[in-house]
XYZ file of C-alpha atoms in Angstrom:
722
model
C -2.668 -37.248 -13.486
C -1.108 -39.842 -11.183
C -1.618 -43.452 -12.207
C 1.994 -44.290 -13.462
C 2.464 -47.138 -16.105
C 3.690 -50.550 -14.697
C 6.855 -51.557 -17.293
C 8.407 -48.094 -15.516
C 9.191 -47.779 -11.830
C 9.589 -44.680 -9.166
C 12.508 -42.312 -9.264
C 13.253 -41.043 -5.675
C 12.085 -38.143 -5.254
C 14.644 -37.479 -2.853
C 17.447 -38.209 -4.547
C 15.734 -36.146 -7.794
C 15.547 -32.722 -6.219
C 19.215 -33.809 -4.762
C 20.027 -33.725 -7.788
C 18.336 -29.757 -8.328
C 21.550 -28.033 -10.849
C 21.003 -24.751 -8.981
C 23.240 -23.366 -11.079
C 20.479 -23.290 -14.030
C 20.273 -20.465 -16.131
C 17.470 -18.294 -14.766
C 18.067 -15.341 -18.040
C 16.104 -13.164 -17.764
C 16.207 -12.297 -13.544
C 13.212 -10.209 -14.072
C 10.392 -10.508 -11.503
C 6.854 -10.456 -11.984
C 3.766 -8.732 -10.220
C 0.552 -9.693 -9.035
C -1.933 -9.138 -7.060
C -5.567 -8.014 -5.485
C -6.434 -6.551 -2.323
C -4.408 -6.704 0.117
C -2.574 -9.457 -1.639
C 0.238 -9.566 -3.687
C 2.565 -11.550 -5.218
C 6.394 -11.754 -6.787
C 7.587 -14.509 -8.709
C 10.514 -14.734 -10.716
C 10.367 -15.452 -14.736
C 9.799 -18.958 -14.596
C 6.989 -18.488 -12.222
C 9.458 -19.126 -8.891
C 9.493 -18.275 -5.367
C 12.820 -19.189 -3.943
C 12.623 -16.630 -0.924
C 14.581 -14.004 -1.115
C 12.510 -10.758 -0.809
C 9.984 -13.128 -3.373
C 6.065 -14.708 -2.608
C 3.059 -14.402 -1.760
C 1.854 -11.876 1.058
C -0.787 -10.960 2.853
C -1.580 -8.765 5.236
C 1.639 -7.327 5.067
C 3.382 -11.569 5.983
C 5.075 -13.415 3.693
C 2.598 -17.104 3.113
C 4.131 -19.037 0.567
C 8.435 -18.039 1.370
C 9.404 -21.354 -1.175
C 7.216 -22.041 -4.243
C 9.545 -23.629 -7.271
C 8.466 -26.645 -9.824
C 11.287 -29.371 -11.018
C 10.730 -31.414 -13.536
C 12.571 -35.024 -13.302
C 15.141 -33.490 -10.429
C 15.690 -30.824 -12.598
C 15.118 -27.155 -13.154
C 14.064 -26.218 -16.570
C 14.666 -24.581 -18.822
C 13.048 -20.342 -19.719
C 10.988 -20.145 -22.810
C 9.684 -16.669 -22.053
C 6.886 -15.416 -19.786
C 4.350 -11.663 -19.867
C 1.645 -10.759 -17.417
C -1.135 -10.086 -19.774
C -1.509 -6.798 -20.609
C -4.910 -5.955 -17.862
C -2.102 -7.268 -15.415
C -4.073 -10.592 -14.212
C -2.932 -13.267 -15.612
C 1.065 -14.669 -15.449
C 2.616 -16.495 -17.661
C 5.662 -18.826 -18.081
C 6.667 -20.935 -20.951
C 8.625 -24.238 -19.773
C 10.563 -27.223 -21.779
C 12.864 -29.950 -20.222
C 17.056 -29.766 -19.549
C 17.844 -33.208 -19.984
C 16.054 -35.821 -17.819
C 14.869 -39.919 -16.888
C 12.164 -40.764 -17.496
C 10.771 -43.205 -14.231
C 11.231 -45.532 -16.622
C 14.365 -44.957 -16.877
C 14.589 -43.722 -20.563
C 15.790 -40.885 -21.685
C 14.205 -37.467 -22.514
C 16.043 -35.446 -24.188
C 15.463 -30.846 -23.793
C 12.534 -29.231 -25.437
C 10.543 -32.309 -25.670
C 7.501 -31.845 -22.610
C 6.555 -27.830 -22.321
C 5.521 -26.054 -18.934
C 2.551 -23.158 -18.869
C 1.960 -22.085 -15.611
C -0.078 -19.575 -15.421
C -1.373 -17.783 -12.403
C -3.554 -15.599 -11.140
C -4.461 -13.653 -7.528
C -8.340 -13.562 -6.833
C -9.736 -12.689 -3.267
C -7.000 -13.429 -0.929
C -5.802 -16.556 -2.718
C -2.916 -17.618 -5.845
C -4.223 -19.951 -8.826
C -1.839 -21.951 -10.255
C -2.860 -23.768 -13.967
C 0.215 -26.351 -14.615
C -0.154 -27.843 -18.013
C 2.566 -30.579 -19.809
C 2.545 -31.533 -22.549
C 4.090 -33.746 -24.460
C 6.309 -33.031 -27.987
C 8.838 -36.741 -27.865
C 8.375 -39.261 -29.735
C 8.197 -41.528 -26.100
C 5.859 -42.006 -23.738
C 6.961 -41.091 -20.812
C 5.847 -40.885 -17.279
C 7.451 -38.102 -15.211
C 8.670 -36.440 -12.449
C 6.830 -33.475 -11.310
C 7.762 -31.380 -7.991
C 6.580 -29.145 -6.124
C 8.199 -27.806 -3.190
C 7.398 -24.920 -1.295
C 6.994 -23.319 2.373
C 5.613 -20.525 4.413
C 8.518 -19.105 6.644
C 5.543 -16.668 8.434
C 7.475 -13.582 7.947
C 6.291 -9.884 8.538
C 6.921 -7.678 5.365
C 9.594 -5.862 7.145
C 11.937 -8.837 8.211
C 11.569 -9.807 4.843
C 13.497 -6.445 3.814
C 16.234 -6.680 6.827
C 14.788 -5.746 10.323
C 16.145 -8.529 12.527
C 13.853 -9.867 15.588
C 15.274 -11.326 18.916
C 12.216 -13.586 19.121
C 8.632 -14.820 17.187
C 5.789 -17.065 17.236
C 5.769 -19.769 16.811
C 5.418 -22.479 13.061
C 3.441 -25.327 14.211
C 3.991 -28.217 12.222
C 3.006 -29.030 8.506
C -0.432 -31.012 8.697
C -1.085 -32.863 5.586
C -4.463 -34.706 3.961
C -4.789 -36.600 0.870
C -4.767 -33.229 -1.623
C -4.031 -30.787 0.698
C -0.791 -29.289 2.760
C -2.120 -26.959 5.620
C 0.917 -24.509 7.128
C 0.241 -22.379 9.603
C 1.776 -20.134 12.251
C 1.396 -18.238 15.289
C 2.207 -14.727 16.343
C 3.352 -13.099 19.239
C 0.566 -10.859 18.382
C -1.389 -14.080 19.070
C -2.648 -14.061 16.148
C -2.759 -17.072 13.534
C -1.723 -17.398 10.125
C -1.488 -19.372 7.886
C -1.671 -20.503 4.355
C -3.523 -24.617 2.210
C -1.921 -25.360 -0.875
C -4.633 -28.438 -2.530
C -4.217 -29.619 -5.209
C -6.708 -30.557 -8.460
C -5.078 -34.555 -7.680
C -3.678 -36.537 -4.997
C -0.342 -36.209 -5.056
C 2.050 -39.631 -5.496
C 3.375 -38.432 -2.515
C 3.276 -35.305 0.341
C 5.706 -34.626 2.616
C 5.940 -31.357 4.388
C 7.232 -29.158 1.800
C 7.298 -30.617 -1.437
C 4.875 -32.809 -3.890
C 5.435 -35.020 -5.811
C 3.701 -35.867 -9.308
C 4.425 -38.664 -11.069
C 1.996 -38.043 -14.821
C 1.720 -40.527 -17.341
C 1.814 -39.010 -21.160
C 2.313 -39.773 -24.220
C 3.455 -38.267 -26.673
C 0.900 -35.374 -28.035
C -0.805 -35.326 -25.107
C -1.203 -33.495 -22.769
C -2.021 -33.245 -18.501
C -3.293 -30.329 -16.114
C -2.318 -29.908 -12.768
C -4.839 -27.218 -10.502
C -2.989 -25.574 -7.130
C -4.376 -23.155 -4.882
C -3.326 -21.168 -1.885
C -5.469 -19.759 0.727
C -5.785 -18.936 4.256
C -8.403 -21.695 4.633
C -9.217 -24.950 2.760
C -11.633 -24.472 -0.440
C -14.037 -26.134 -2.522
C -11.316 -28.887 -4.216
C -9.373 -26.973 -7.257
C -9.483 -26.931 -10.683
C -10.605 -25.805 -14.167
C -13.965 -24.420 -13.032
C -12.786 -22.644 -9.903
C -9.974 -21.812 -12.147
C -11.498 -20.620 -15.262
C -13.707 -18.154 -12.934
C -11.248 -16.418 -10.518
C -10.306 -15.944 -14.103
C -13.421 -14.485 -14.566
C -14.523 -12.669 -11.816
C -10.548 -10.581 -11.679
C -10.236 -10.431 -14.930
C -13.682 -8.584 -14.825
C -12.898 -6.399 -12.015
C -9.997 -4.681 -13.688
C -11.739 -3.567 -16.368
C -14.306 -1.992 -14.315
C -11.356 -0.219 -12.396
C -9.386 0.789 -16.005
C -12.963 2.448 -17.042
C -13.492 4.585 -14.481
C -12.243 7.635 -16.005
C -10.961 8.753 -19.471
C -9.162 7.077 -21.902
C -6.433 8.010 -24.564
C -5.337 6.415 -27.789
C -2.608 7.755 -30.074
C -1.418 7.758 -33.381
C 1.770 5.463 -32.681
C 0.775 1.938 -32.056
C 4.172 1.575 -29.410
C 2.685 4.947 -27.492
C -0.395 2.678 -26.655
C 1.247 0.423 -25.723
C 2.943 2.193 -22.763
C -0.227 4.300 -21.997
C -2.507 0.551 -21.594
C 0.314 -0.895 -19.133
C 0.540 1.866 -17.343
C -3.047 2.757 -16.815
C -3.875 -1.070 -15.676
C -0.691 -0.627 -13.924
C -2.540 2.380 -12.078
C -5.691 0.347 -12.061
C -3.662 -3.132 -10.685
C -2.142 -0.908 -7.837
C -5.859 0.461 -7.026
C -7.761 -1.040 -3.937
C -10.975 -0.895 -3.063
C -11.279 0.428 0.288
C -14.694 1.058 2.589
C -13.168 5.299 1.904
C -12.980 4.497 -1.948
C -10.395 3.563 -4.700
C -6.900 4.097 -3.475
C -3.589 3.543 -5.563
C -0.428 1.881 -2.753
C 2.351 2.519 -3.573
C 4.450 -0.216 -5.482
C 5.187 -3.754 -5.147
C 7.315 -5.752 -3.159
C 7.807 -2.783 -0.381
C 5.483 -1.334 -0.461
C 2.221 -2.643 -1.255
C -0.506 -0.557 1.521
C -1.769 2.969 1.600
C 1.167 5.829 1.697
C 0.128 9.271 2.028
C 2.024 10.700 -0.216
C 2.557 8.110 -2.890
C -1.245 7.939 -3.098
C -1.589 12.110 -2.923
C 1.283 11.702 -5.920
C -1.498 9.539 -7.908
C -4.167 11.185 -7.247
C -2.654 14.134 -8.393
C -0.731 12.460 -12.094
C -4.103 10.639 -13.152
C -6.527 13.781 -11.488
C -7.128 14.665 -15.119
C -8.499 12.904 -16.082
C -9.898 10.390 -13.246
C -10.375 12.788 -10.254
C -12.485 9.986 -8.340
C -9.572 7.960 -8.005
C -8.143 12.186 -6.045
C -11.564 11.099 -3.732
C -10.962 7.502 -2.779
C -7.049 9.224 -1.116
C -8.571 11.975 0.399
C -11.332 10.127 1.581
C -9.236 7.781 3.091
C -6.632 11.124 3.994
C -9.248 12.375 6.561
C -10.246 9.436 8.086
C -6.776 8.924 9.317
C -5.823 11.888 10.418
C -3.264 12.554 13.609
C -6.335 13.911 16.215
C -3.535 13.677 19.201
C 0.638 13.665 19.467
C 2.091 10.167 20.130
C 5.850 11.060 19.908
C 6.077 6.672 18.513
C 3.751 6.702 15.427
C 5.266 10.709 14.703
C 1.708 12.095 14.947
C 0.422 15.238 16.165
C -2.772 16.646 15.468
C -4.184 17.455 12.537
C -1.058 15.852 10.383
C -1.450 13.372 7.480
C -1.350 9.758 7.527
C 2.516 8.625 6.051
C 1.894 5.231 5.997
C -0.041 2.134 7.350
C 0.903 -1.645 7.835
C -0.852 -5.217 8.786
C 1.327 -7.034 9.774
C 2.459 -8.550 13.376
C 5.634 -6.597 13.921
C 3.240 -3.629 12.954
C 1.263 -4.785 15.630
C 3.367 -5.242 18.615
C 4.651 -1.760 17.669
C 7.737 -3.055 17.216
C 8.210 -0.845 14.403
C 5.852 3.029 14.627
C 4.669 1.637 10.723
C 0.725 0.711 11.918
C 0.137 4.350 11.737
C 2.643 6.201 11.508
C 2.105 10.253 10.016
C 6.588 10.571 10.225
C 5.851 12.408 6.594
C 6.323 16.328 6.734
C 4.786 17.060 2.742
C 1.997 14.256 2.941
C -0.314 17.011 4.725
C 0.317 20.446 2.500
C 0.392 17.796 -0.838
C -3.138 16.680 0.649
C -4.605 20.653 1.111
C -3.337 20.965 -2.240
C -5.111 17.829 -4.128
C -8.284 19.033 -2.674
C -8.130 22.075 -3.779
C -6.986 20.862 -7.629
C -9.740 18.225 -7.611
C -12.532 20.900 -6.664
C -10.792 22.543 -9.087
C -10.987 19.621 -12.285
C -14.319 18.699 -10.484
C -16.355 21.457 -9.483
C -17.351 18.735 -6.578
C -18.212 21.719 -3.363
C -20.205 19.566 -1.913
C -17.469 16.986 -1.034
C -14.692 19.003 -0.003
C -18.290 21.022 2.913
C -17.640 18.233 4.420
C -13.585 17.552 4.547
C -13.988 21.223 5.160
C -12.875 20.294 9.433
C -10.216 18.010 8.114
C -8.591 20.647 5.950
C -8.611 23.660 8.288
C -6.843 21.096 11.341
C -4.219 19.789 8.573
C -3.660 24.378 7.804
C -3.168 24.180 11.717
C -0.722 21.888 11.598
C 1.374 23.654 8.699
C 0.940 27.567 11.089
C 2.444 24.918 13.785
C 4.761 22.893 12.415
C 6.004 26.449 11.322
C 5.951 28.500 14.215
C 9.474 28.260 15.478
C 11.295 29.354 11.963
C 8.191 30.649 9.489
C 9.535 27.261 7.416
C 7.023 23.294 8.173
C 10.068 21.408 9.354
C 10.932 17.811 10.632
C 12.647 16.562 12.849
C 12.040 12.537 14.028
C 10.315 12.542 17.329
C 11.143 8.715 18.256
C 14.782 6.511 16.755
C 12.493 4.058 16.026
C 10.462 7.294 13.243
C 12.826 8.071 9.882
C 15.346 10.148 9.619
C 14.602 12.236 6.526
C 10.653 12.252 6.506
C 10.391 14.100 2.689
C 10.145 12.044 -0.064
C 14.451 11.106 -0.967
C 14.394 9.697 2.894
C 17.135 7.793 2.913
C 19.551 8.491 5.709
C 22.277 10.127 3.467
C 19.330 12.300 1.259
C 19.895 16.011 2.621
C 23.309 16.949 2.997
C 25.749 20.183 2.764
C 27.801 20.514 0.096
C 30.881 19.029 1.824
C 29.301 15.777 2.807
C 28.088 16.751 6.330
C 24.610 15.459 6.444
C 22.525 18.042 7.751
C 20.963 18.283 11.625
C 17.216 19.083 12.277
C 14.969 20.625 12.740
C 15.351 20.717 8.526
C 13.339 22.188 6.580
C 13.291 20.769 2.913
C 12.673 23.222 0.088
C 9.346 21.753 -1.860
C 7.840 21.142 1.104
C 8.381 25.208 1.794
C 6.350 24.965 -2.004
C 3.758 22.191 -0.689
C 2.889 24.710 1.847
C 2.603 27.906 -0.525
C 0.267 25.948 -2.854
C -1.780 24.562 0.525
C -2.419 27.765 1.458
C -3.209 28.782 -2.002
C -5.394 26.158 -2.057
C -7.429 26.574 1.059
C -7.385 30.080 0.272
C -9.924 30.213 -2.777
C -11.277 27.352 -1.459
C -12.593 29.622 1.361
C -13.366 32.375 -1.083
C -15.733 29.138 -3.658
C -17.775 28.760 0.623
C -17.696 32.841 1.134
C -16.194 32.897 3.368
C -13.793 35.959 2.170
C -11.914 36.414 5.717
C -9.613 33.205 5.562
C -9.234 33.608 2.024
C -7.280 37.081 2.797
C -5.718 35.167 5.914
C -4.672 32.088 4.125
C -4.000 34.688 1.177
C -1.242 37.089 3.317
C 0.661 33.317 4.427
C 0.945 31.902 0.861
C 2.255 35.175 0.221
C 4.809 35.157 3.741
C 5.645 32.169 2.370
C 6.347 33.226 -1.169
C 8.826 36.019 0.264
C 10.635 33.884 2.925
C 11.858 31.061 -0.306
C 12.918 33.928 -1.945
C 14.880 35.181 0.565
C 16.077 32.629 2.475
C 16.591 29.152 0.251
C 17.753 31.248 -2.852
C 21.961 30.691 -3.685
C 22.569 33.540 -6.243
C 26.037 31.192 -6.413
C 23.430 28.363 -7.734
C 21.478 29.494 -9.637
C 19.027 27.495 -7.356
C 17.465 26.918 -4.455
C 18.977 25.371 -1.940
C 18.476 21.909 -0.423
C 17.196 22.571 2.532
C 18.031 24.563 5.890
C 19.440 22.537 8.239
C 18.639 23.503 12.193
C 21.561 25.739 12.406
C 19.365 28.494 9.883
C 22.205 26.749 7.767
C 21.802 26.217 3.713
C 22.666 23.090 2.186
C 23.981 24.484 -1.191
C 23.167 21.909 -3.021
C 21.697 21.617 -6.935
C 18.716 19.233 -6.712
C 15.630 17.544 -8.874
C 13.589 18.926 -5.215
C 13.680 23.504 -6.943
C 11.631 21.755 -10.031
C 8.632 21.062 -7.740
C 8.842 24.884 -6.321
C 7.814 25.483 -10.973
C 5.095 22.822 -9.997
C 3.540 24.634 -7.829
C 4.337 28.353 -9.462
C 6.321 29.384 -6.243
C 9.855 31.307 -7.805
C 9.538 34.183 -10.134
C 9.739 33.038 -14.136
C 13.619 35.170 -14.128
C 14.507 32.625 -11.538
C 12.280 29.433 -12.972
C 14.105 30.265 -16.026
C 17.021 29.985 -14.358
C 15.741 27.024 -12.540
C 14.705 24.964 -15.547
C 18.360 25.650 -16.732
C 19.831 23.914 -14.180
C 17.853 20.673 -14.835
C 17.507 21.402 -19.167
C 21.647 20.767 -18.058
C 23.611 17.812 -18.831
C 24.647 17.847 -14.833
C 21.198 17.331 -15.080
C 19.611 16.189 -17.318
C 20.966 12.056 -18.088
C 18.853 11.849 -21.859
C 16.350 9.298 -20.119
C 15.231 11.884 -17.292
C 16.257 14.440 -14.302
C 18.323 13.120 -11.940
C 17.152 13.752 -8.336
C 21.270 15.267 -7.936
C 23.644 17.343 -10.056
C 26.524 14.858 -10.674
C 28.746 17.960 -9.278
C 28.038 16.797 -5.458
C 29.582 16.087 -3.375
C 27.364 12.447 -2.509
C 26.499 11.600 -6.892
C 26.213 8.096 -6.982
C 24.587 7.278 -10.426
C 23.841 3.874 -8.295
C 22.254 5.178 -5.266
C 18.440 5.536 -4.232
C 18.601 9.281 -4.100
C 21.630 10.515 -4.485
C 21.882 10.888 -8.865
C 19.308 8.435 -9.726
C 16.169 8.983 -11.621
C 13.038 9.204 -10.610
C 9.753 9.049 -13.408
C 7.587 10.985 -10.810
C 10.066 13.080 -9.872
C 11.895 14.375 -13.527
C 7.126 14.437 -13.602
C 6.165 16.857 -11.873
C 9.520 18.870 -12.921
C 8.778 18.556 -15.842
C 4.927 20.004 -15.146
C 6.964 22.964 -13.408
C 8.098 23.387 -17.836
C 4.769 23.903 -18.107
C 3.048 25.547 -15.886
C 6.448 28.507 -17.006
C 5.608 27.819 -20.613
C 9.202 25.297 -21.417
C 7.254 23.932 -23.711
C 9.737 22.178 -26.341
C 11.762 21.036 -23.338
C 8.330 19.068 -22.570
C 8.628 17.045 -25.294
C 11.691 15.972 -25.634
C 12.147 15.149 -20.979
C 8.080 13.131 -22.217
C 10.397 11.950 -25.381
C 12.933 10.410 -22.796
C 10.760 8.881 -20.301
C 9.269 6.930 -23.196
C 12.194 5.471 -24.826
C 13.303 4.213 -21.414
C 10.184 2.907 -20.686
C 10.150 0.697 -24.284
C 13.800 0.156 -22.973
C 11.629 -1.583 -19.655
C 9.289 -3.627 -21.402
C 6.553 -0.094 -20.739
C 6.591 0.274 -17.707
C 8.266 2.970 -15.631
C 9.663 1.428 -12.359
C 10.123 3.141 -8.961
C 13.530 4.564 -10.255
C 17.097 3.783 -12.355
C 20.168 4.303 -12.269
C 21.214 8.068 -13.652
C 24.023 7.065 -16.850
C 24.168 10.056 -19.138
C 22.508 8.177 -21.933
C 25.188 7.451 -24.469
C 24.115 5.438 -28.279
C 22.742 2.557 -29.330
C 22.505 1.689 -24.839
C 19.472 1.365 -22.439
C 19.463 2.864 -19.918
C 20.439 1.278 -16.557
C 18.093 -0.947 -13.527
C 18.639 -0.050 -10.501
C 18.349 -3.861 -9.282
C 15.978 -3.386 -6.204
C 13.430 -1.403 -7.573
C 9.041 -1.732 -6.814
C 7.633 -2.835 -10.135
C 5.435 -1.393 -10.945
C 5.013 1.875 -8.777
C 2.136 3.721 -8.757
C 3.625 7.515 -9.399
C 5.722 6.152 -11.653
C 3.027 4.847 -13.951
C 1.136 8.277 -13.052
C 3.425 9.973 -14.493
C 3.057 8.739 -17.731
C -0.239 10.551 -17.778
C 1.533 13.888 -15.623
C 4.083 14.048 -18.154
C 0.933 13.599 -21.266
C -1.171 16.489 -19.350
C 2.179 19.016 -19.738
C 2.233 18.375 -22.893
C 0.005 18.481 -24.314
C -1.333 21.352 -22.359
C -5.089 21.414 -20.577
C -6.092 22.352 -18.169
C -10.461 21.459 -16.616
C -11.969 23.924 -14.718
C -15.499 21.734 -14.053
C -16.968 24.570 -12.520
C -17.087 25.905 -14.516
C -17.758 23.433 -17.869
C -14.428 23.782 -19.491
C -11.510 23.096 -21.010
C -8.253 25.258 -20.925
C -5.593 24.087 -23.279
C -2.482 26.167 -23.841
C 0.468 26.137 -26.340
C -0.666 21.677 -26.750
C 2.131 19.626 -28.539
C 2.526 16.163 -29.052
C 5.178 13.426 -27.991
C 7.327 13.665 -30.969
C 6.787 10.410 -33.517
C 3.099 11.045 -32.725
C 0.602 13.355 -35.686
C -3.411 12.984 -33.474
C -3.861 11.750 -30.057
C -8.018 11.786 -28.535
C -8.838 11.800 -25.086
C -12.100 9.617 -24.551
C -14.917 10.152 -22.405
C -13.177 13.535 -20.116
C -15.673 13.942 -17.846
C -16.413 18.377 -17.852
C -18.896 19.084 -15.798
C -20.411 15.500 -15.899
C -20.447 16.276 -19.543
C -17.877 13.361 -21.632
C -16.605 14.432 -24.112
C -13.474 13.494 -26.655
C -10.815 15.502 -26.675
C -8.512 15.773 -30.174
C -5.159 16.645 -31.202
C -3.686 17.477 -34.316
C -0.463 17.592 -35.407
C -0.672 20.235 -38.665
C 2.981 21.550 -40.070
C 4.526 22.918 -37.488
C 1.053 23.305 -34.994
C -1.344 21.449 -33.009
C -4.758 21.970 -33.172
C -6.982 21.239 -30.382
C -10.639 20.373 -31.141
C -13.857 18.835 -29.685
C -15.657 16.017 -30.737
C -19.031 17.281 -33.381
C -21.599 15.961 -30.207
C -20.448 18.209 -27.675
C -18.992 20.906 -30.473
C -20.512 24.678 -28.418
C -22.312 22.371 -25.431
C -18.937 21.849 -23.297
C -16.070 25.812 -23.567
C -13.232 24.576 -24.811
C -10.756 27.075 -24.923
C -7.236 27.361 -26.720
C -4.244 29.938 -26.587
C -1.175 29.782 -29.292
């Protein structure tokens, strides 16, 4: 690898890097993410890490903040980059810009092909760099890898300033490796070891230089590993073994639950990518699988995101819900803490492992400032029981569920609604899913002051009480069931009386601390349809609003009507489109029988996914769709994002009209529809009362018929309502 012919002279690496062309074209600007466990990496299409929001992260700390490849002292030219279908391997194909060989001979652009293949396995980044010489000359070229590790906490990377940091130690270089270390203020030493399969010709504290001799029509390969400690030297066998294990692990995760296959090839690509993204973000914890929220900013366990992702996947993979419920029960608050916004019975909002969380510089080590997570947790438990019939698990959760119900009762004692107001200035000002500082406001632009009752949260509380009543009946506690039924009824009546705005034809966004409604038209009201709170008449009026041009952009439902004072299609929460939000509203439309609009919304979302390379981002801009134009990306959206990937399957369930009663072992299908352009679709290995079945849908004229495979016909009842 490092042999240099005697007739060629070495370039000065310092001079070569000084000549690095920083303005070289870098299209496309899209980032690529890899993840395993509590490690993830984000890099650009070149495979480079530049330290601007990207990097290699372990336990909420950036352990590699720069990793850039140059050839002949120059950036490379991008040919193409992609992720493998299973999200395990990132591959980029590059070629050289015009450079000089180490002997001074000109190498024209396109003479050398560079392939970088990368994966993460067990807290370690593996990379294979292959150079192939397609020029007509034998050449020795300078390949340089520039690297750094700033060991910044995730919140520092996101922009939080710190007055003091720990100690960064001088780099320690060996023959084939370099050790980078940082001792944090929490006294924890964090390290990165970069190891190479070949001895660099020059190894500095921030750069490794290799003079690679490649004859024409030949190739040379360098292996690099980045981990917390030194292991065996990198090489072909270690790379192949890590890749094989990572792919086997991913296959095992993707096997969980039922699979979906349709007659549409491109539609199938979307389904497979969404399934792969859910699998990528799902981390195996001691309590079971848990879908981390999204990369890069939220690659950790979030309560709200985990519950909604589990609800989206529940009909296909109830094991994910079980893992989420078990984890959240284990981390339920048992005491009050203003700093972490904890109260007994409250369910976790977020957990972090970085230095700033450990030092309590921020409250997010274990933070409970989410007003909606607790009722959603109860709702998920009830939905899980309905889907599986697994009352043994519910019995084990029962103490946690009643404690969560106790928190809801206490939180609504003053006003009859579950409200929020942060207990410490370090916490989140807004604690629903729209948690931007300006997302909860009055029609005249005044920011609402707490304590605030959000409309969708009251819907979740209504659903939680309904679910508790059903579970109590199944446990034989009729008295508790009646009490929770009464609470659900009272909540429904209060919402209808105080949130409904006749002049708007929809529900208010919130009620502020002075009892005044925020008379703003938002997508939040669509979540009430999802839980079934409104009367059919009012549900239809809300649906008409959501499907109007003020909300429906053609790609999805905007979070805010386009006539609102704070409407901005480029904002985070005030006019953008969130796929999970659109999916929840769509599921609500399906619940009230508005089936044709469900198909329309799913179609628009699928077409948006096609423009985003089959991967729905966390959110995108809410501009109105125009012929021939693509949806506009939101520049710093997480990608992948669990509840965006999971929305694919919530749309599909709403479209097909599938419900599964695991306790009674039957499938219900109500007025099924197939997505536009799809003539047949099959769900394979769908567990119904521990019996795996294949459920098929076929377009016949203007109808869609549903049927079970011959093997299980009659074994699992299928009830179809047309």
